[in-house]
Every structure is written in C-alpha cells, then in structure tokens.
C-alpha cells in the first residue's frame, strides 16, 4: 500500500511551528518556575516537600489528562479538545498566580497540567494525520527543535520575571502563553482527523481502543522504549538541581547555564536525527541510538561509582546520555503512530501517559536512593536505557520486520 502523504520537501513550516509550540506547554510550565520554588515556599509558608509537590502534581495531571484527550480527539476531531484544553490551562494558570496557600497551588498545578497536556497529544496526532512513518519522524524532530527552546530559555526568562515581578508573574506569563497559542490555533489549525478515524472511534469506547492498542506487541515495544527513554530525562530534571548546586556546589546561574547546555544537546541530536533519516529508516536510527545510549549511560555509571574524574567526567557523560534522547524520542513516537494510524489520538495519549508515568517512577526512585552523589541519577538512567533497548529489540523491531516481510 502506497503512502500518499506529502514528502519531507512539502513539510508546511507554519504548521510545524504551531505544532512545536503546542508541545511546549509542559516544558514551559515546568522549567519556567523551577527557580521560583524557594520564593513560593517563603510566600506561602510551605515546606520544601510541599513546593516540590507542585511539580509532582503537574506530572500526575500530564499523565492522567492524556487518556482523555487522545480518544476525544479521535472521536470529536482535533480542534475541539485542543481548544478546551488550552482554555483550562489558561484559567488554571491564573488560579496559580492568585493562589493564597500551597494546597491551592498544588491543586491548580494539577488542573493546569490537565489542560496543557492537550497540546502535545493533539499535536502528535495531527502529525500522523498528515504524514507517513518516515516523514512523521522528521517532523517530530523539527518539533523537538522548537519545543527544545523552552528548557533553554524558560529557566532564564522565568528567573528574570521572578526577580522583576515576583513568582506570581511567572504564572501570569504562562497564562499569556496559553492565550496566544489558543488564538493561533483558532486562526491557523484546520481539522485533520480522517473519516476512517472518526468511524472507528464511534464504533468503540475509549477503554476498548486502549485495550486494542495494548494487544499490539510492536506498539507496546515502542511505548515502553519511549517511556523508559523519556524517564531518563525526568530523572535528570528531578536530580540535576541537587547534583549541580548541592553536590558540586555551583551557583544557580551555573545550574541554569548547564541546564540550557544539556537542552541544546538534545535539540542538536534531534536535528542530527532528521539528517540521518535521509539515508536510514527511523527503526534503523532507533536501534543504533539505543546501543549508543547504553554505552553512554554505562560509562556515566562507571564514572559516578568510581569517582574517576569527578564532575569533569560525570557532567560530559551526562550530556552525552541526554543528547541521545534527541535521537530516540521522535523515532519511538513515529514508530508507535505508524502501527495503527486510525487510532493516532489514543496512541499519542498512551505514549505520553506512559512517558510521564515512567518518569514519575524514575524520579521517585532517584530521590529514594539519594546519597549526595551522582550514583543514583546515573544508576536509574542506566537501568531505564537498558529497559528501553530490550523493548526495542525484543518487541518493537521484530514486529516491524515481520510486517515488512
């Protein structure tokens, strides 16, 4: 069967910019306020574990909300659930800005994530509506370039806003971001859900759709690989502040610069992925990148456990392990979306929820094992990447070869 979707040369850049902005809701909402956590604690008389709970609540909302928007976008179309989600995000951001106690802020952050996760779910489904497997991987890499600007710029911008106008203004900026993106969607994003997707969505309830997806071995392989690969990023995000500022004693400014530098590595790798896809299939790139990620994570663990070279060995190896995420993320998502294009919304939701769920567990494990050294972060990342490789080579790729044969 021939794929009639447009080739890479026909990629509409305005659409890619919009879809990339839609996927930036999560990194904008997470990275922008990290430097404000101490100020939030002082303002709302909250303990450090309570301010950290605002982050955990956001992760939980991102994991849960995607299960709603995925099936809804298959059944109702891409635009209505997306616009509803953005409206929820905007309103919750304003409540965050006006929160009078930490419990109100935690609840508002959860609702903010429930709204913001619509952007990523629908954006991925729209990509699969419009492009074939290889082009989906290329477009997702381009979207990573746009989305990746958030972790590079958001911490610095959020710190400046907090210094100039206080932590509440940070959430005001997030509300403004939601308003701008909502208007952009209204003007520029047309409906892309196919008649086949609508017909299938109306013939089955969401639970049946998810059940059908989970019975597909190849899709489960891509989902596990993507989730465990993503968990390495969450492990880093949750452990980096203590590692860089606590263990290694760097200032907040150095932390922000290192955070931005690692984000640039991920963005750069995603663009290398786009170039590699001109000569190789997404599955070929995925297989090789997976092997490379295990090597980088093993060397990181070795340096962390032996102490050899100290931070001058650990930090470059951490950069290498994180950068490979940029080679794997788009290809696992493209592979999953290619398995059952008629359930693209549900697949996108399953992938996103699995990633945030695995990320929450990995972050919790890193915190539980915390000992003031880089060993917990390195060990959890290595375990996740080994699991990701097993899912790729035992579940995803054998199924893909069988299908091609």
Short mmCIF file of C-alpha atoms in Angstrom, two decimals:
data_model
loop_
_atom_site.label_atom_id
_atom_site.label_comp_id
_atom_site.label_asym_id
_atom_site.label_seq_id
_atom_site.Cartn_x
_atom_site.Cartn_y
_atom_site.Cartn_z
CA UNK A 1 0.00 0.00 0.00
CA UNK A 2 1.46 3.36 -1.04
CA UNK A 3 1.60 6.30 1.34
CA UNK A 4 0.10 9.33 -0.36
CA UNK A 5 1.12 11.79 2.35
CA UNK A 6 3.44 14.62 1.29
CA UNK A 7 7.20 14.04 1.22
CA UNK A 8 9.66 15.83 3.51
CA UNK A 9 10.18 18.58 0.93
CA UNK A 10 6.49 19.51 1.22
CA UNK A 11 6.50 19.95 5.01
CA UNK A 12 4.46 23.10 5.83
CA UNK A 13 6.71 25.12 8.13
CA UNK A 14 3.95 27.26 9.61
CA UNK A 15 2.15 24.13 10.72
CA UNK A 16 5.36 22.70 12.20
CA UNK A 17 5.92 25.93 14.16
CA UNK A 18 2.40 25.78 15.58
CA UNK A 19 2.63 22.09 16.48
CA UNK A 20 6.02 22.66 18.09
CA UNK A 21 4.54 25.47 20.19
CA UNK A 22 1.72 23.15 21.27
CA UNK A 23 4.23 20.62 22.59
CA UNK A 24 5.98 23.37 24.59
CA UNK A 25 3.21 23.65 27.22
CA UNK A 26 4.85 21.10 29.52
CA UNK A 27 8.48 22.34 29.40
CA UNK A 28 7.30 25.96 29.69
CA UNK A 29 5.19 25.11 32.73
CA UNK A 30 7.92 23.05 34.40
CA UNK A 31 11.19 24.82 33.64
CA UNK A 32 9.94 28.38 33.93
CA UNK A 33 9.05 28.20 37.61
CA UNK A 34 11.81 25.94 38.99
CA UNK A 35 13.92 28.88 40.18
CA UNK A 36 10.82 30.33 41.89
CA UNK A 37 10.30 27.34 44.22
CA UNK A 38 12.18 28.88 47.20
CA UNK A 39 10.23 32.15 46.81
CA UNK A 40 6.94 30.23 46.60
CA UNK A 41 7.83 28.39 49.81
CA UNK A 42 8.56 31.64 51.65
CA UNK A 43 5.46 33.41 50.31
CA UNK A 44 3.02 30.58 51.09
CA UNK A 45 4.77 29.36 54.27
CA UNK A 46 5.32 25.96 52.67
CA UNK A 47 7.91 23.28 53.38
CA UNK A 48 10.32 22.20 50.60
CA UNK A 49 8.48 18.90 50.16
CA UNK A 50 5.23 20.83 49.66
CA UNK A 51 6.72 23.10 47.00
CA UNK A 52 8.15 20.00 45.29
CA UNK A 53 4.63 18.55 45.35
CA UNK A 54 3.57 21.29 42.90
CA UNK A 55 5.90 19.61 40.38
CA UNK A 56 4.65 16.11 41.20
CA UNK A 57 1.05 17.29 40.82
CA UNK A 58 1.87 18.65 37.37
CA UNK A 59 3.42 15.31 36.32
CA UNK A 60 0.33 13.48 37.57
CA UNK A 61 -2.00 15.79 35.65
CA UNK A 62 0.03 15.31 32.47
CA UNK A 63 -0.12 11.52 32.81
CA UNK A 64 -3.86 11.35 33.55
CA UNK A 65 -5.16 14.05 31.19
CA UNK A 66 -3.72 12.47 28.07
CA UNK A 67 -6.00 9.47 28.46
CA UNK A 68 -8.93 11.87 28.00
CA UNK A 69 -7.69 13.99 25.09
CA UNK A 70 -6.42 11.12 22.95
CA UNK A 71 -9.73 9.28 22.47
CA UNK A 72 -11.62 12.60 22.47
CA UNK A 73 -9.53 13.90 19.57
CA UNK A 74 -10.26 10.73 17.59
CA UNK A 75 -14.00 10.99 18.27
CA UNK A 76 -14.64 14.78 18.31
CA UNK A 77 -11.88 15.98 15.99
CA UNK A 78 -8.51 17.53 16.79
CA UNK A 79 -9.62 21.14 17.32
CA UNK A 80 -12.40 20.98 19.98
CA UNK A 81 -10.46 19.01 22.65
CA UNK A 82 -7.36 21.10 21.97
CA UNK A 83 -9.17 24.41 22.41
CA UNK A 84 -10.90 23.12 25.56
CA UNK A 85 -7.55 22.03 27.00
CA UNK A 86 -5.93 25.39 26.28
CA UNK A 87 -8.86 27.19 27.95
CA UNK A 88 -8.44 25.00 31.06
CA UNK A 89 -4.70 25.68 31.06
CA UNK A 90 -5.24 29.43 30.83
CA UNK A 91 -7.76 29.51 33.67
CA UNK A 92 -5.65 27.26 35.92
CA UNK A 93 -2.55 29.40 35.28
CA UNK A 94 -4.44 32.43 36.56
CA UNK A 95 -5.53 30.49 39.66
CA UNK A 96 -1.86 29.53 40.22
CA UNK A 97 -0.95 33.23 40.08
CA UNK A 98 -3.64 34.06 42.65
CA UNK A 99 -3.07 31.08 44.99
CA UNK A 100 -3.32 32.01 48.67
CA UNK A 101 -1.88 28.79 50.09
CA UNK A 102 0.26 25.88 48.95
CA UNK A 103 -2.66 23.42 48.75
CA UNK A 104 -4.49 25.73 46.35
CA UNK A 105 -1.34 25.98 44.23
CA UNK A 106 -0.84 22.19 44.15
CA UNK A 107 -4.45 21.67 43.03
CA UNK A 108 -4.19 24.43 40.41
CA UNK A 109 -0.95 22.94 39.04
CA UNK A 110 -2.70 19.59 38.63
CA UNK A 111 -5.55 21.23 36.68
CA UNK A 112 -3.05 23.30 34.69
CA UNK A 113 -1.40 20.06 33.54
CA UNK A 114 -4.79 18.51 32.73
CA UNK A 115 -5.32 21.38 30.29
CA UNK A 116 -1.79 21.76 28.94
CA UNK A 117 -1.34 18.10 28.03
CA UNK A 118 -3.92 18.54 25.25
CA UNK A 119 -1.30 20.39 23.22
CA UNK A 120 1.19 17.52 22.98
CA UNK A 121 -1.44 14.81 22.47
CA UNK A 122 -3.23 16.57 19.64
CA UNK A 123 -0.04 17.88 18.01
CA UNK A 124 1.34 14.33 17.65
CA UNK A 125 -1.97 13.06 16.29
CA UNK A 126 -2.09 15.89 13.72
CA UNK A 127 1.41 14.95 12.54
CA UNK A 128 0.33 11.35 11.96
CA UNK A 129 -2.84 12.55 10.19
CA UNK A 130 -0.76 14.44 7.66
CA UNK A 131 2.49 12.47 7.25
CA UNK A 132 3.77 8.92 6.73
CA UNK A 133 6.11 6.99 9.06
CA UNK A 134 9.47 8.42 7.94
CA UNK A 135 8.13 11.95 7.48
CA UNK A 136 6.43 11.75 10.89
CA UNK A 137 9.85 11.10 12.45
CA UNK A 138 11.32 14.08 10.56
CA UNK A 139 8.50 16.42 11.58
CA UNK A 140 8.71 15.29 15.21
CA UNK A 141 12.44 16.08 15.12
CA UNK A 142 11.65 19.57 13.84
CA UNK A 143 9.05 19.97 16.59
CA UNK A 144 11.70 18.98 19.14
CA UNK A 145 13.83 21.84 17.84
CA UNK A 146 11.01 24.30 18.59
CA UNK A 147 9.92 22.65 21.85
CA UNK A 148 13.56 22.46 22.92
CA UNK A 149 13.80 26.23 23.07
CA UNK A 150 11.62 26.09 26.20
CA UNK A 151 14.14 24.35 28.51
CA UNK A 152 16.89 26.57 27.07
CA UNK A 153 15.11 29.90 27.53
CA UNK A 154 12.40 29.24 30.14
CA UNK A 155 14.63 28.93 33.25
CA UNK A 156 16.44 32.18 32.47
CA UNK A 157 13.27 34.03 31.47
CA UNK A 158 11.36 32.68 34.48
CA UNK A 159 14.20 33.78 36.78
CA UNK A 160 14.14 37.29 35.32
CA UNK A 161 10.35 37.54 35.63
CA UNK A 162 10.50 36.31 39.22
CA UNK A 163 13.21 38.84 40.13
CA UNK A 164 11.38 41.71 38.42
CA UNK A 165 7.77 40.99 39.42
CA UNK A 166 7.65 38.01 41.79
CA UNK A 167 6.72 34.35 41.35
CA UNK A 168 3.04 35.08 40.67
CA UNK A 169 4.01 36.91 37.48
CA UNK A 170 5.62 33.70 36.21
CA UNK A 171 2.20 32.04 36.12
CA UNK A 172 0.76 35.19 34.56
CA UNK A 173 3.25 34.77 31.71
CA UNK A 174 2.16 31.14 31.34
CA UNK A 175 -1.48 32.28 31.10
CA UNK A 176 -0.47 34.76 28.38
CA UNK A 177 1.32 31.95 26.54
CA UNK A 178 -1.87 29.87 26.64
CA UNK A 179 -3.92 32.80 25.30
CA UNK A 180 -1.54 33.42 22.37
CA UNK A 181 -1.41 29.73 21.41
CA UNK A 182 -5.20 29.43 21.70
CA UNK A 183 -5.75 32.32 19.30
CA UNK A 184 -3.15 30.86 16.93
CA UNK A 185 -4.96 27.50 16.93
CA UNK A 186 -8.30 29.20 16.22
CA UNK A 187 -6.84 31.04 13.24
CA UNK A 188 -4.38 28.58 11.72
CA UNK A 189 -5.09 24.94 12.64
CA UNK A 190 -7.56 23.17 10.39
CA UNK A 191 -9.24 19.85 11.18
CA UNK A 192 -7.13 16.87 10.10
CA UNK A 193 -8.84 13.81 11.59
CA UNK A 194 -9.78 11.35 8.86
CA UNK A 195 -13.21 9.85 8.23
CA UNK A 196 -11.74 6.39 8.95
CA UNK A 197 -10.55 7.54 12.38
CA UNK A 198 -13.98 9.02 13.16
CA UNK A 199 -15.75 5.84 12.07
CA UNK A 200 -13.52 3.63 14.22
CA UNK A 201 -13.71 5.96 17.24
CA UNK A 202 -17.53 5.96 17.13
CA UNK A 203 -17.64 2.18 16.91
CA UNK A 204 -15.65 1.56 20.12
CA UNK A 205 -15.40 3.10 23.58
CA UNK A 206 -12.05 4.57 24.71
CA UNK A 207 -11.24 1.64 27.00
CA UNK A 208 -11.70 -0.77 24.12
CA UNK A 209 -9.40 1.40 21.97
CA UNK A 210 -6.66 1.35 24.60
CA UNK A 211 -7.17 -2.39 25.07
CA UNK A 212 -6.74 -2.97 21.34
CA UNK A 213 -3.53 -0.93 21.31
CA UNK A 214 -2.08 -2.78 24.28
CA UNK A 215 -2.59 -6.09 22.47
CA UNK A 216 -0.26 -4.92 19.68
CA UNK A 217 3.20 -6.21 20.59
CA UNK A 218 5.04 -3.81 18.31
CA UNK A 219 3.22 -0.77 19.71
CA UNK A 220 3.87 -1.90 23.29
CA UNK A 221 7.57 -2.15 22.39
CA UNK A 222 7.68 1.41 21.06
CA UNK A 223 5.66 2.67 24.05
CA UNK A 224 7.95 1.03 26.62
CA UNK A 225 11.05 2.18 24.76
CA UNK A 226 9.77 5.76 24.54
CA UNK A 227 8.60 5.82 28.15
CA UNK A 228 11.86 4.48 29.58
CA UNK A 229 13.93 6.72 27.31
CA UNK A 230 11.83 9.68 28.50
CA UNK A 231 12.27 8.56 32.11
CA UNK A 232 16.00 9.32 31.83
CA UNK A 233 15.09 12.94 31.10
CA UNK A 234 12.75 13.13 34.12
CA UNK A 235 15.43 11.54 36.31
CA UNK A 236 17.84 14.24 35.21
CA UNK A 237 15.32 17.08 35.71
CA UNK A 238 14.49 15.98 39.26
CA UNK A 239 18.08 15.20 40.28
CA UNK A 240 20.04 17.94 38.47
CA UNK A 241 19.42 20.85 40.92
CA UNK A 242 20.75 18.89 43.91
CA UNK A 243 23.59 17.32 41.90
CA UNK A 244 24.85 20.53 40.30
CA UNK A 245 24.16 23.05 43.07
CA UNK A 246 24.37 20.71 46.07
CA UNK A 247 26.94 18.00 45.32
CA UNK A 248 29.14 20.08 43.02
CA UNK A 249 28.47 23.43 44.74
CA UNK A 250 27.72 25.51 41.64
CA UNK A 251 25.60 28.67 41.73
CA UNK A 252 22.05 28.94 40.40
CA UNK A 253 23.44 30.83 37.38
CA UNK A 254 25.82 27.97 36.52
CA UNK A 255 22.96 25.49 37.01
CA UNK A 256 20.77 27.40 34.54
CA UNK A 257 23.63 27.53 32.01
CA UNK A 258 24.33 23.79 32.33
CA UNK A 259 20.60 23.05 32.11
CA UNK A 260 20.41 25.10 28.91
CA UNK A 261 23.56 23.46 27.52
CA UNK A 262 22.11 19.96 28.00
CA UNK A 263 18.88 21.10 26.35
CA UNK A 264 20.91 22.30 23.36
CA UNK A 265 22.46 18.82 23.18
CA UNK A 266 19.01 17.23 22.96
CA UNK A 267 17.91 19.73 20.30
CA UNK A 268 21.09 19.20 18.31
CA UNK A 269 20.69 15.42 18.37
CA UNK A 270 17.09 15.73 17.18
CA UNK A 271 18.31 17.67 14.15
CA UNK A 272 21.06 15.11 13.50
CA UNK A 273 18.23 12.56 13.56
CA UNK A 274 16.42 14.50 10.83
CA UNK A 275 19.55 14.33 8.66
CA UNK A 276 20.12 10.63 9.37
CA UNK A 277 16.57 9.87 8.24
CA UNK A 278 17.53 10.88 4.71
CA UNK A 279 19.67 7.73 4.49
CA UNK A 280 18.18 5.35 7.06
CA UNK A 281 14.76 4.32 8.33
CA UNK A 282 13.51 5.52 11.74
CA UNK A 283 13.86 1.97 13.09
CA UNK A 284 17.48 1.71 11.94
CA UNK A 285 18.37 5.01 13.62
CA UNK A 286 16.48 3.94 16.74
CA UNK A 287 18.36 0.64 17.03
CA UNK A 288 21.78 2.26 16.71
CA UNK A 289 20.94 5.15 19.01
CA UNK A 290 19.71 2.71 21.64
CA UNK A 291 23.05 0.90 21.67
CA UNK A 292 24.85 4.25 21.89
CA UNK A 293 22.67 5.34 24.82
CA UNK A 294 23.55 2.21 26.80
CA UNK A 295 27.28 2.79 26.22
CA UNK A 296 27.00 6.43 27.36
CA UNK A 297 24.90 5.52 30.43
CA UNK A 298 27.27 2.67 31.37
CA UNK A 299 30.28 5.00 31.23
CA UNK A 300 28.31 7.58 33.26
CA UNK A 301 27.53 4.96 35.92
CA UNK A 302 31.15 3.82 35.96
CA UNK A 303 32.37 7.39 36.49
CA UNK A 304 29.73 8.02 39.16
CA UNK A 305 30.55 4.87 41.14
CA UNK A 306 34.33 5.09 40.89
CA UNK A 307 34.54 8.85 41.29
CA UNK A 308 37.10 8.93 38.50
CA UNK A 309 37.48 12.47 37.16
CA UNK A 310 34.75 13.84 39.44
CA UNK A 311 32.33 16.31 37.87
CA UNK A 312 34.63 16.81 34.86
CA UNK A 313 33.83 13.26 33.79
CA UNK A 314 30.28 12.95 35.08
CA UNK A 315 28.87 16.13 33.53
CA UNK A 316 30.15 15.50 29.96
CA UNK A 317 28.91 11.90 30.09
CA UNK A 318 25.55 13.13 31.41
CA UNK A 319 25.43 15.49 28.42
CA UNK A 320 26.15 12.57 26.05
CA UNK A 321 23.50 10.30 27.57
CA UNK A 322 20.88 13.06 27.49
CA UNK A 323 21.70 14.11 23.94
CA UNK A 324 20.93 10.63 22.62
CA UNK A 325 17.36 11.21 23.87
CA UNK A 326 17.05 13.55 20.88
CA UNK A 327 17.84 10.66 18.53
CA UNK A 328 15.36 8.26 20.11
CA UNK A 329 12.32 10.29 21.15
CA UNK A 330 10.95 11.17 17.72
CA UNK A 331 11.63 7.70 16.31
CA UNK A 332 9.85 5.80 19.09
CA UNK A 333 6.85 8.13 18.72
CA UNK A 334 6.84 7.82 14.91
CA UNK A 335 7.09 4.03 15.18
CA UNK A 336 4.15 3.84 17.59
CA UNK A 337 1.98 6.15 15.49
CA UNK A 338 2.68 4.03 12.40
CA UNK A 339 1.29 0.84 13.97
CA UNK A 340 -2.37 1.91 13.95
CA UNK A 341 -2.84 5.32 12.24
CA UNK A 342 -6.63 5.17 12.70
CA UNK A 343 -6.13 5.38 16.48
CA UNK A 344 -3.49 8.12 16.33
CA UNK A 345 -5.07 10.17 19.14
CA UNK A 346 -5.30 7.21 21.51
CA UNK A 347 -1.77 6.10 20.60
CA UNK A 348 -0.43 9.60 21.25
CA UNK A 349 -2.17 9.63 24.64
CA UNK A 350 -0.84 6.20 25.55
CA UNK A 351 2.72 7.21 24.64
CA UNK A 352 2.56 10.49 26.54
CA UNK A 353 0.97 9.00 29.65
CA UNK A 354 3.46 6.12 29.70
CA UNK A 355 6.33 8.59 29.45
CA UNK A 356 5.11 10.77 32.33
CA UNK A 357 4.22 7.70 34.41
CA UNK A 358 7.66 6.11 33.92
CA UNK A 359 9.26 9.50 34.53
CA UNK A 360 7.44 9.92 37.84
CA UNK A 361 8.55 6.43 38.99
CA UNK A 362 12.16 7.02 37.88
CA UNK A 363 12.25 10.41 39.62
CA UNK A 364 10.86 8.84 42.79
CA UNK A 365 13.49 6.06 42.63
CA UNK A 366 16.27 8.61 42.17
CA UNK A 367 15.01 10.54 45.21
CA UNK A 368 14.67 7.37 47.29
CA UNK A 369 18.27 6.37 46.53
CA UNK A 370 19.62 9.88 47.07
CA UNK A 371 23.01 9.80 48.82
CA UNK A 372 24.57 13.12 47.85
CA UNK A 373 26.50 11.62 44.92
CA UNK A 374 25.75 11.25 41.18
CA UNK A 375 25.34 7.47 41.61
CA UNK A 376 21.51 7.36 41.99
CA UNK A 377 20.91 9.53 38.90
CA UNK A 378 23.43 7.56 36.83
CA UNK A 379 22.15 4.18 38.03
CA UNK A 380 18.49 4.95 37.35
CA UNK A 381 19.32 6.32 33.89
CA UNK A 382 21.34 3.21 33.03
CA UNK A 383 18.54 0.88 34.18
CA UNK A 384 15.95 2.83 32.16
CA UNK A 385 18.03 2.78 28.98
CA UNK A 386 18.71 -0.95 29.27
CA UNK A 387 14.95 -1.49 29.62
CA UNK A 388 14.34 0.77 26.63
CA UNK A 389 16.79 -1.24 24.49
CA UNK A 390 15.16 -4.54 25.50
CA UNK A 391 11.74 -3.19 24.46
CA UNK A 392 13.14 -2.06 21.10
CA UNK A 393 14.99 -5.26 20.20
CA UNK A 394 12.56 -7.80 21.70
CA UNK A 395 9.18 -6.21 20.96
CA UNK A 396 9.20 -3.27 18.52
CA UNK A 397 11.71 -4.18 15.82
CA UNK A 398 10.90 -7.90 15.41
CA UNK A 399 7.26 -6.92 14.82
CA UNK A 400 8.31 -4.27 12.30
CA UNK A 401 10.45 -6.76 10.35
CA UNK A 402 7.66 -9.31 10.31
CA UNK A 403 5.27 -6.66 8.95
CA UNK A 404 7.72 -5.66 6.21
CA UNK A 405 8.27 -9.31 5.25
#
